[in-house]
XYZ file of C-alpha atoms in Angstrom:
559
model
C -22.869 -92.420 -48.158
C -20.915 -95.041 -45.460
C -20.766 -98.963 -45.896
C -21.643 -101.024 -43.188
C -18.476 -101.926 -43.308
C -16.285 -99.444 -42.863
C -19.098 -97.892 -40.347
C -17.595 -101.587 -38.493
C -13.726 -100.417 -39.458
C -14.508 -97.226 -37.631
C -15.961 -98.673 -34.738
C -13.054 -100.828 -34.622
C -10.157 -98.399 -34.991
C -11.987 -96.050 -32.086
C -11.688 -99.846 -29.636
C -8.266 -99.569 -30.778
C -7.336 -95.688 -29.829
C -9.664 -97.375 -26.194
C -6.795 -99.983 -25.340
C -7.985 -103.096 -26.955
C -6.738 -105.239 -29.609
C -8.718 -106.020 -32.341
C -8.660 -109.402 -34.623
C -10.951 -110.722 -37.642
C -12.588 -114.064 -37.065
C -10.767 -115.127 -40.409
C -8.295 -114.541 -39.401
C -8.927 -115.685 -35.853
C -10.920 -118.190 -36.143
C -10.962 -122.123 -35.728
C -10.194 -122.344 -39.925
C -8.002 -118.774 -39.036
C -4.531 -118.494 -39.619
C -4.022 -117.585 -35.468
C -6.996 -119.562 -33.823
C -8.457 -118.306 -30.305
C -10.762 -121.399 -30.281
C -11.732 -125.488 -31.922
C -14.615 -124.744 -32.656
C -17.246 -121.698 -34.232
C -19.915 -123.217 -31.021
C -17.205 -121.830 -28.740
C -17.974 -118.487 -27.271
C -15.911 -118.038 -24.288
C -12.554 -117.801 -25.311
C -10.654 -120.715 -23.087
C -7.531 -119.911 -23.634
C -7.120 -116.283 -22.674
C -9.578 -116.927 -19.735
C -7.026 -119.353 -18.564
C -4.216 -116.769 -18.818
C -5.483 -114.373 -17.031
C -7.333 -116.896 -14.571
C -3.546 -117.787 -13.485
C -2.273 -113.983 -13.636
C -4.835 -112.248 -11.432
C -4.375 -116.254 -8.872
C -0.449 -116.810 -8.583
C -1.989 -117.569 -5.141
C -4.084 -120.354 -5.532
C -3.654 -124.182 -6.783
C -3.137 -124.612 -10.787
C -6.495 -127.570 -10.224
C -8.443 -124.877 -8.351
C -8.188 -122.543 -10.514
C -8.674 -124.943 -13.136
C -12.292 -126.169 -11.610
C -13.485 -122.547 -11.681
C -12.477 -122.414 -15.561
C -14.624 -125.494 -16.127
C -17.367 -123.844 -13.906
C -16.973 -121.072 -16.370
C -17.200 -122.681 -19.516
C -20.365 -124.940 -18.983
C -23.654 -123.844 -18.935
C -25.222 -124.881 -14.842
C -28.865 -123.005 -15.474
C -31.982 -123.648 -17.576
C -32.431 -120.134 -18.698
C -30.431 -117.615 -20.276
C -30.704 -114.655 -18.307
C -30.555 -116.793 -15.120
C -27.031 -118.073 -16.662
C -26.211 -114.461 -17.075
C -26.755 -113.731 -14.155
C -24.899 -116.341 -12.232
C -21.584 -115.486 -14.860
C -21.722 -111.999 -13.540
C -22.106 -112.716 -9.809
C -19.011 -114.915 -11.036
C -17.455 -110.965 -12.613
C -17.775 -109.134 -10.248
C -17.019 -111.666 -6.665
C -14.236 -114.458 -8.203
C -15.861 -118.362 -8.034
C -15.488 -119.931 -4.675
C -13.262 -123.033 -4.809
C -12.189 -125.129 -2.068
C -8.901 -126.956 -2.366
C -5.875 -128.478 0.811
C -3.239 -126.035 1.880
C -0.255 -127.419 2.314
C -0.947 -127.675 5.873
C -3.601 -129.756 4.781
C -6.262 -128.313 5.870
C -9.077 -127.284 3.193
C -9.204 -123.679 2.365
C -11.788 -121.498 0.996
C -11.402 -118.903 -1.757
C -12.888 -116.765 -4.480
C -10.891 -117.378 -8.408
C -10.393 -113.426 -9.872
C -11.570 -113.492 -13.517
C -11.707 -109.406 -13.893
C -9.163 -106.727 -12.695
C -10.893 -103.959 -11.136
C -7.795 -102.158 -11.495
C -7.310 -102.904 -14.761
C -4.270 -103.932 -14.204
C -3.595 -107.089 -15.758
C -7.075 -107.398 -18.283
C -7.055 -108.483 -21.119
C -9.331 -107.032 -23.767
C -9.856 -108.232 -26.942
C -13.272 -106.949 -30.195
C -13.494 -109.544 -32.679
C -15.365 -109.052 -36.102
C -17.594 -111.111 -37.840
C -17.659 -113.653 -34.745
C -19.331 -116.960 -36.546
C -21.068 -119.128 -34.068
C -23.220 -122.401 -34.999
C -25.174 -123.616 -32.402
C -28.090 -125.884 -32.683
C -27.865 -125.652 -36.876
C -28.070 -122.157 -36.511
C -24.635 -120.595 -37.876
C -24.893 -116.549 -37.119
C -22.366 -113.801 -38.110
C -22.717 -110.884 -35.364
C -20.480 -107.882 -36.473
C -18.536 -106.762 -33.411
C -17.846 -108.801 -30.187
C -15.316 -107.468 -27.244
C -13.939 -109.788 -25.001
C -12.590 -109.465 -21.580
C -10.231 -111.835 -20.686
C -12.274 -114.539 -23.302
C -15.379 -113.447 -21.853
C -18.072 -111.978 -24.234
C -19.473 -109.240 -23.019
C -20.311 -106.865 -25.401
C -22.235 -107.629 -29.070
C -22.111 -104.568 -30.995
C -24.728 -104.544 -34.235
C -23.972 -102.646 -37.287
C -26.120 -101.286 -40.218
C -25.763 -99.496 -42.688
C -26.536 -95.523 -42.940
C -29.540 -94.214 -44.292
C -30.999 -97.680 -45.885
C -34.278 -97.800 -45.967
C -34.461 -101.114 -43.532
C -31.526 -101.164 -41.821
C -32.502 -99.193 -39.208
C -31.234 -99.340 -35.296
C -35.138 -101.379 -35.000
C -33.804 -103.624 -36.784
C -30.738 -104.147 -35.049
C -32.083 -104.702 -32.575
C -34.416 -107.332 -33.514
C -31.126 -108.621 -35.162
C -29.694 -109.308 -31.483
C -33.234 -110.766 -30.451
C -32.629 -113.378 -32.903
C -28.790 -114.166 -31.620
C -30.128 -114.648 -28.748
C -33.222 -117.185 -28.996
C -30.655 -119.296 -31.537
C -27.023 -118.416 -30.972
C -28.174 -117.848 -26.565
C -24.158 -119.106 -25.418
C -22.700 -115.607 -26.745
C -24.588 -114.077 -24.152
C -23.733 -115.600 -21.521
C -21.551 -113.080 -20.242
C -23.160 -110.186 -22.005
C -22.865 -106.963 -19.744
C -24.316 -104.619 -22.973
C -26.006 -105.259 -26.136
C -25.113 -101.859 -28.522
C -26.811 -100.931 -31.832
C -25.721 -98.364 -34.007
C -25.701 -97.164 -37.948
C -22.268 -95.302 -37.438
C -24.421 -92.200 -36.528
C -27.104 -93.193 -34.331
C -26.153 -95.430 -30.889
C -28.013 -97.061 -28.447
C -27.243 -99.628 -25.511
C -29.548 -102.369 -23.427
C -28.899 -104.972 -21.601
C -29.531 -108.319 -22.586
C -33.214 -108.250 -20.954
C -33.921 -104.754 -22.460
C -37.041 -104.188 -25.504
C -36.426 -101.687 -27.368
C -37.871 -98.408 -25.943
C -35.091 -99.512 -23.239
C -32.128 -99.467 -25.311
C -30.999 -95.375 -25.099
C -29.101 -93.406 -26.047
C -25.239 -92.190 -24.106
C -25.009 -88.771 -25.109
C -21.404 -88.195 -22.684
C -17.766 -88.985 -22.764
C -16.919 -88.316 -19.083
C -19.789 -86.784 -18.125
C -18.677 -82.894 -17.775
C -20.232 -82.569 -21.240
C -23.641 -83.654 -22.919
C -23.732 -84.103 -26.761
C -26.552 -82.136 -28.320
C -29.381 -83.552 -29.781
C -28.513 -84.585 -33.550
C -25.105 -85.178 -33.096
C -23.752 -88.348 -34.319
C -24.018 -90.899 -31.436
C -21.394 -93.582 -32.107
C -18.154 -91.879 -31.404
C -19.612 -90.898 -28.278
C -21.044 -93.969 -26.591
C -18.439 -95.844 -27.565
C -15.944 -93.896 -25.675
C -17.979 -92.954 -22.652
C -18.905 -96.631 -22.319
C -16.079 -98.928 -23.651
C -13.281 -96.572 -22.398
C -11.839 -99.350 -20.182
C -12.510 -97.697 -16.522
C -15.947 -96.813 -17.159
C -16.874 -100.247 -18.665
C -15.254 -101.704 -15.857
C -17.458 -99.600 -13.410
C -20.347 -100.156 -15.282
C -20.225 -103.426 -15.323
C -19.575 -103.866 -11.826
C -21.257 -100.992 -9.995
C -24.017 -100.212 -12.320
C -25.970 -103.425 -13.273
C -28.986 -105.286 -11.228
C -30.650 -108.329 -11.543
C -34.128 -108.447 -10.285
C -37.586 -110.274 -10.373
C -40.000 -108.151 -12.325
C -43.523 -109.758 -13.501
C -42.759 -110.475 -16.743
C -39.850 -112.498 -14.622
C -36.159 -111.830 -13.840
C -34.622 -108.544 -16.013
C -31.636 -106.999 -15.887
C -30.700 -103.465 -15.482
C -28.100 -101.206 -16.137
C -27.647 -97.787 -15.605
C -28.408 -94.951 -18.230
C -25.527 -91.889 -18.356
C -27.437 -89.286 -16.532
C -27.129 -92.045 -13.754
C -24.164 -93.405 -13.977
C -22.362 -89.398 -13.684
C -24.620 -88.430 -11.327
C -23.159 -91.335 -8.490
C -19.593 -90.909 -9.631
C -20.500 -86.847 -8.327
C -22.179 -87.824 -5.429
C -20.261 -90.164 -4.042
C -17.095 -87.677 -4.304
C -19.556 -84.688 -3.030
C -20.800 -86.785 0.024
C -17.391 -87.587 0.902
C -16.153 -84.314 1.050
C -18.913 -83.355 2.984
C -18.682 -86.046 5.741
C -14.547 -84.871 6.540
C -13.667 -83.364 9.618
C -14.220 -79.940 7.339
C -16.919 -80.305 5.483
C -20.546 -78.590 6.070
C -22.599 -81.957 5.590
C -24.287 -80.367 2.841
C -23.370 -83.223 0.462
C -26.227 -81.335 -2.210
C -29.294 -82.043 -4.193
C -29.502 -84.372 -7.568
C -32.404 -82.991 -9.605
C -33.720 -85.594 -12.276
C -37.013 -85.773 -13.507
C -40.048 -87.769 -12.620
C -39.393 -91.183 -15.048
C -36.118 -91.136 -14.985
C -35.002 -94.093 -12.831
C -34.625 -91.519 -9.231
C -34.897 -94.839 -7.105
C -32.610 -96.774 -9.258
C -30.139 -94.016 -8.997
C -30.484 -93.532 -5.155
C -29.958 -97.253 -4.929
C -26.759 -97.086 -7.285
C -25.689 -94.115 -5.013
C -25.884 -96.363 -1.371
C -23.828 -99.486 -3.663
C -21.166 -96.691 -4.220
C -21.304 -95.154 -0.935
C -21.023 -98.068 0.476
C -17.721 -98.913 -0.432
C -16.091 -95.693 -0.930
C -13.167 -96.252 1.431
C -12.984 -92.855 2.958
C -16.678 -93.406 4.396
C -15.565 -96.467 6.351
C -18.258 -98.271 6.419
C -21.495 -95.822 6.663
C -24.805 -95.871 7.770
C -27.667 -94.445 5.411
C -30.886 -93.232 6.377
C -33.832 -93.541 3.835
C -36.434 -90.618 4.521
C -39.494 -90.858 2.711
C -42.028 -88.433 4.525
C -44.997 -91.222 2.855
C -45.802 -95.114 3.593
C -45.982 -96.491 0.094
C -43.084 -94.440 -1.201
C -41.085 -95.575 2.164
C -42.552 -99.415 0.829
C -41.500 -98.974 -2.670
C -38.566 -97.604 -2.445
C -37.268 -100.357 -0.021
C -38.202 -102.935 -2.831
C -36.049 -101.028 -4.932
C -33.268 -101.283 -3.205
C -33.826 -104.738 -2.158
C -33.944 -105.487 -5.438
C -30.418 -104.091 -5.518
C -29.261 -105.659 -2.305
C -26.134 -107.270 -4.528
C -24.520 -103.644 -4.705
C -25.224 -102.359 -1.375
C -23.109 -105.707 -0.203
C -25.962 -106.089 3.134
C -29.834 -106.158 3.491
C -32.212 -103.217 4.552
C -33.965 -102.863 7.337
C -37.169 -101.191 7.368
C -37.562 -98.548 10.778
C -41.791 -99.848 11.197
C -42.157 -97.244 14.865
C -39.593 -94.805 16.632
C -38.176 -97.839 18.801
C -37.469 -99.624 15.568
C -35.584 -96.391 14.282
C -33.587 -95.988 17.369
C -32.659 -99.549 17.912
C -31.380 -99.636 14.020
C -29.726 -96.583 14.349
C -27.664 -96.924 17.586
C -25.576 -99.634 16.049
C -21.344 -98.549 15.798
C -21.181 -98.675 12.129
C -22.163 -100.014 8.703
C -26.503 -100.350 8.141
C -29.505 -99.343 5.487
C -32.253 -97.857 7.458
C -35.190 -96.443 5.448
C -38.282 -94.532 7.402
C -40.401 -92.158 7.293
C -39.602 -88.052 8.489
C -42.788 -88.580 11.036
C -40.608 -90.869 12.907
C -38.332 -88.427 14.114
C -41.099 -85.895 15.720
C -40.341 -86.085 19.655
C -42.719 -86.764 22.321
C -44.618 -83.821 23.257
C -42.762 -80.762 24.602
C -38.996 -83.256 24.520
C -36.514 -82.845 22.725
C -35.334 -85.612 20.126
C -33.162 -88.064 21.819
C -29.095 -88.010 20.543
C -29.357 -91.357 17.491
C -25.889 -91.141 16.907
C -22.846 -89.112 16.971
C -20.957 -90.080 14.410
C -19.982 -88.506 10.904
C -19.775 -91.281 8.227
C -23.917 -91.179 7.945
C -25.781 -90.209 5.906
C -29.028 -88.784 5.397
C -30.571 -90.178 2.172
C -33.819 -87.944 1.520
C -36.303 -89.182 -1.192
C -38.565 -86.328 -2.525
C -36.259 -83.481 -1.120
C -38.553 -80.758 -1.912
C -41.254 -81.822 0.814
C -40.624 -81.515 4.655
C -37.328 -80.715 5.068
C -37.319 -77.782 6.157
C -39.244 -75.947 9.651
C -35.852 -75.102 10.881
C -36.865 -72.127 12.653
C -39.022 -72.192 16.269
C -42.913 -71.402 15.927
C -45.370 -70.843 18.236
C -48.836 -73.189 17.590
C -51.793 -72.351 18.676
C -51.208 -73.201 21.808
C -48.980 -71.362 22.731
C -46.311 -73.618 22.601
C -42.537 -73.452 20.490
C -42.147 -76.370 17.968
C -39.639 -76.861 15.477
C -40.375 -78.906 11.814
C -38.785 -82.271 10.835
C -36.195 -81.006 9.822
C -34.646 -79.504 13.226
C -35.617 -82.888 14.635
C -33.845 -85.009 12.540
C -30.404 -82.738 12.834
C -30.701 -83.269 16.608
C -30.711 -87.208 16.538
C -28.006 -87.138 13.828
C -25.770 -84.158 14.767
C -22.763 -85.000 12.267
C -24.706 -86.878 9.427
C -24.214 -85.534 5.754
C -27.325 -84.813 4.047
C -28.517 -85.614 0.101
C -31.366 -84.739 -1.285
C -32.968 -86.803 -4.380
C -36.232 -84.618 -6.088
C -37.790 -84.274 -8.956
C -38.890 -80.576 -8.444
C -36.795 -78.987 -6.303
C -38.226 -75.337 -4.703
C -36.101 -72.336 -4.566
C -38.340 -70.153 -2.294
C -37.071 -67.834 0.954
C -38.505 -69.191 3.560
C -38.021 -72.898 1.628
C -34.733 -73.585 -0.220
C -34.127 -77.320 -1.296
C -30.328 -76.628 -2.016
C -30.419 -74.007 1.135
C -30.513 -77.217 3.466
C -28.806 -79.816 1.191
C -25.988 -77.776 -0.555
C -25.149 -77.216 -4.544
C -26.694 -78.717 -7.215
C -25.015 -81.793 -8.423
C -26.462 -83.305 -10.789
C -29.272 -81.854 -12.844
C -31.502 -84.265 -16.055
C -34.640 -82.496 -16.412
C -37.675 -82.890 -18.495
C -36.177 -81.128 -21.410
C -33.551 -84.080 -21.782
C -35.058 -86.673 -20.146
C -37.622 -86.247 -23.107
C -35.057 -86.021 -25.759
C -33.285 -89.196 -24.671
C -36.649 -90.900 -24.622
C -36.377 -91.430 -21.413
C -40.055 -90.237 -20.553
C -42.399 -89.213 -22.725
C -43.423 -85.175 -23.314
C -46.100 -83.794 -21.240
C -49.075 -81.535 -22.889
C -51.314 -79.911 -20.517
C -54.995 -79.428 -21.109
C -56.551 -77.180 -18.490
C -60.135 -78.944 -17.711
C -62.161 -77.696 -14.798
C -64.767 -79.528 -12.546
C -66.770 -77.453 -9.926
C -66.109 -77.989 -5.956
C -69.661 -78.557 -4.486
C -69.639 -80.707 -1.215
C -72.708 -80.882 1.348
C -72.718 -79.221 4.763
C -73.453 -82.555 6.240
C -70.263 -84.016 4.544
C -67.852 -81.165 6.017
C -67.485 -83.402 9.566
C -65.885 -86.266 7.341
C -62.931 -84.230 6.570
C -61.645 -84.166 10.027
C -61.960 -88.071 10.408
C -60.038 -88.796 7.199
C -57.111 -86.724 7.814
C -57.071 -87.641 11.526
C -56.861 -91.207 10.366
C -54.214 -90.425 7.143
C -51.746 -88.327 9.305
C -52.235 -90.175 12.621
C -48.458 -91.346 12.523
C -48.067 -86.893 12.058
C -47.182 -83.847 14.960
C -50.082 -82.597 15.668
C -49.211 -79.340 14.359
C -48.469 -80.885 10.641
C -52.052 -82.762 11.044
C -53.612 -78.710 11.216
C -51.514 -77.748 8.569
C -53.398 -80.425 6.313
C -56.642 -79.510 8.075
C -55.826 -76.329 6.540
C -54.831 -77.564 3.013
C -57.424 -80.318 2.923
C -60.008 -77.288 3.489
C -59.434 -75.984 -0.510
C -60.517 -79.080 -2.078
C -62.959 -80.516 -0.305
C -64.953 -82.326 -3.041
C -62.383 -84.837 -3.135
C -64.126 -86.231 -0.102
C -67.239 -86.520 -1.278
C -68.489 -85.036 -4.085
C -70.451 -87.257 -5.883
C -71.700 -85.083 -8.558
C -69.077 -83.634 -9.064
C -66.991 -86.759 -9.388
C -69.806 -88.183 -11.978
C -69.118 -84.899 -14.164
C -64.810 -85.946 -13.809
C -65.803 -89.274 -14.496
C -68.147 -89.058 -17.573
C -65.618 -85.947 -18.945
C -62.311 -88.277 -19.040
C -64.448 -90.724 -20.855
C -65.981 -88.492 -23.598
C -62.258 -87.010 -23.481
C -60.798 -89.994 -24.210
C -63.530 -91.733 -26.739
C -62.835 -88.344 -28.832
C -58.973 -88.960 -28.417
C -58.914 -92.734 -29.689
C -60.978 -91.449 -32.757
C -58.827 -89.242 -34.470
C -55.145 -91.548 -32.953
C -54.979 -95.098 -31.338
C -53.536 -94.780 -27.801
C -54.064 -95.938 -24.390
C -54.782 -93.303 -21.035
C -54.024 -93.395 -17.263
C -55.838 -92.287 -14.608
C -53.697 -90.673 -11.758
C -55.239 -90.141 -8.767
């Protein structure tokens, strides 16, 4: 059985193979033979940072560069996560500075801290990095530095030891955050490992959100039970991927518990890379405008996946500042997805807009380029007896359909009861945006003769099904137990059904209202059978009370 030191050695060897310099703090610490810092309280390697800033910004005067270094080294926010957000922005966007140009004018510029092309970056892994802060003396196992900034902390435990679990490693990281917070000001990722298992998480992630990283380059997924550490290190710390994860797949957002930091999982990271490439191909002059389908199961972070995709797409040079149209089929989904994208506005480099009416939609899409527009597919219903007007014929428009297995059909004409010829929303959408490319996101694709998700959007770009999500701990297993309740609706209550439907579908085309009325007739009791509702409520209570007698837990009622 390997010792903790031997696991650490294997990890450092792998990092060295990825192009990292590797040192031990006994040699590179303040009391070492080749000190990298002046004091144990220093968590930024100032010499390496200054050298990188000089390399990356030769056209900016030294005084301005030094001002940027001072702003990075000095803490400026009261909370760790706020400070982390500040330094993350500096790493991604540069440190804003002003200086006097030779002609006497005051110029503004940004001092780069990182080279996104990785031609001039300085990568270092330091073992046993001792930090003394506020009377606490701590020694994290491995700290990864990028241009002198501590961007990763890896906590190693001995494999097989009873108390040396990944949970213990997570708790150790929480202790470090509380006692030596300066080490985490520029942190991008946290890793726990025992040499076999390994997990990665963001600065604010709880234990449940420390997840495996089961692929190196996205081409193959390591089977459940395979050694995880080597895959995670190769998959995350390969320098190009690490820079992309830091720059393109990290967001901060307000949650009920305060500001949170979120990084993409491996399934999101590689799905986005594939989706962007597929979209570029589909939107070319000879492309078929079918970018494809991303099939990711419910609860696996599909909304964030869509935001990461949008962020990558708007910065893709081949797309020439595209316009993104995000389509849902319900107002509540539109609001929910809009909130997620607003959270990620730093990634998408613009503020998304929500079209509240057909007029808003037409105005938002009449722009020459750019823009992220949210709307529901019902707003593409034309005026009665008319075709939907052309909004733009640009090819760099991408329609992103959420829950793409619903409402995205209806290309063929049908004859309504009135004798009029009608089409579904999908035809009207393509009339409005004839050269747009389409990509679908769904947790439940459909493949039938008349309703076929891949036929509408193209091939499957990426599949992350429920079995893999359960293996990863991204979602919990689902167990089905049939529980039936009789449907009994009084005759007097049946006229209420039409009134309810009219209100719920006031924005839908008339044919859609008729379809939904027919569907509703099969579940009439949902609008009013008191006797049945009492029966269901009693069954819920009885079932839950019986379960908690056998095991602790909680329940959720989904309506």
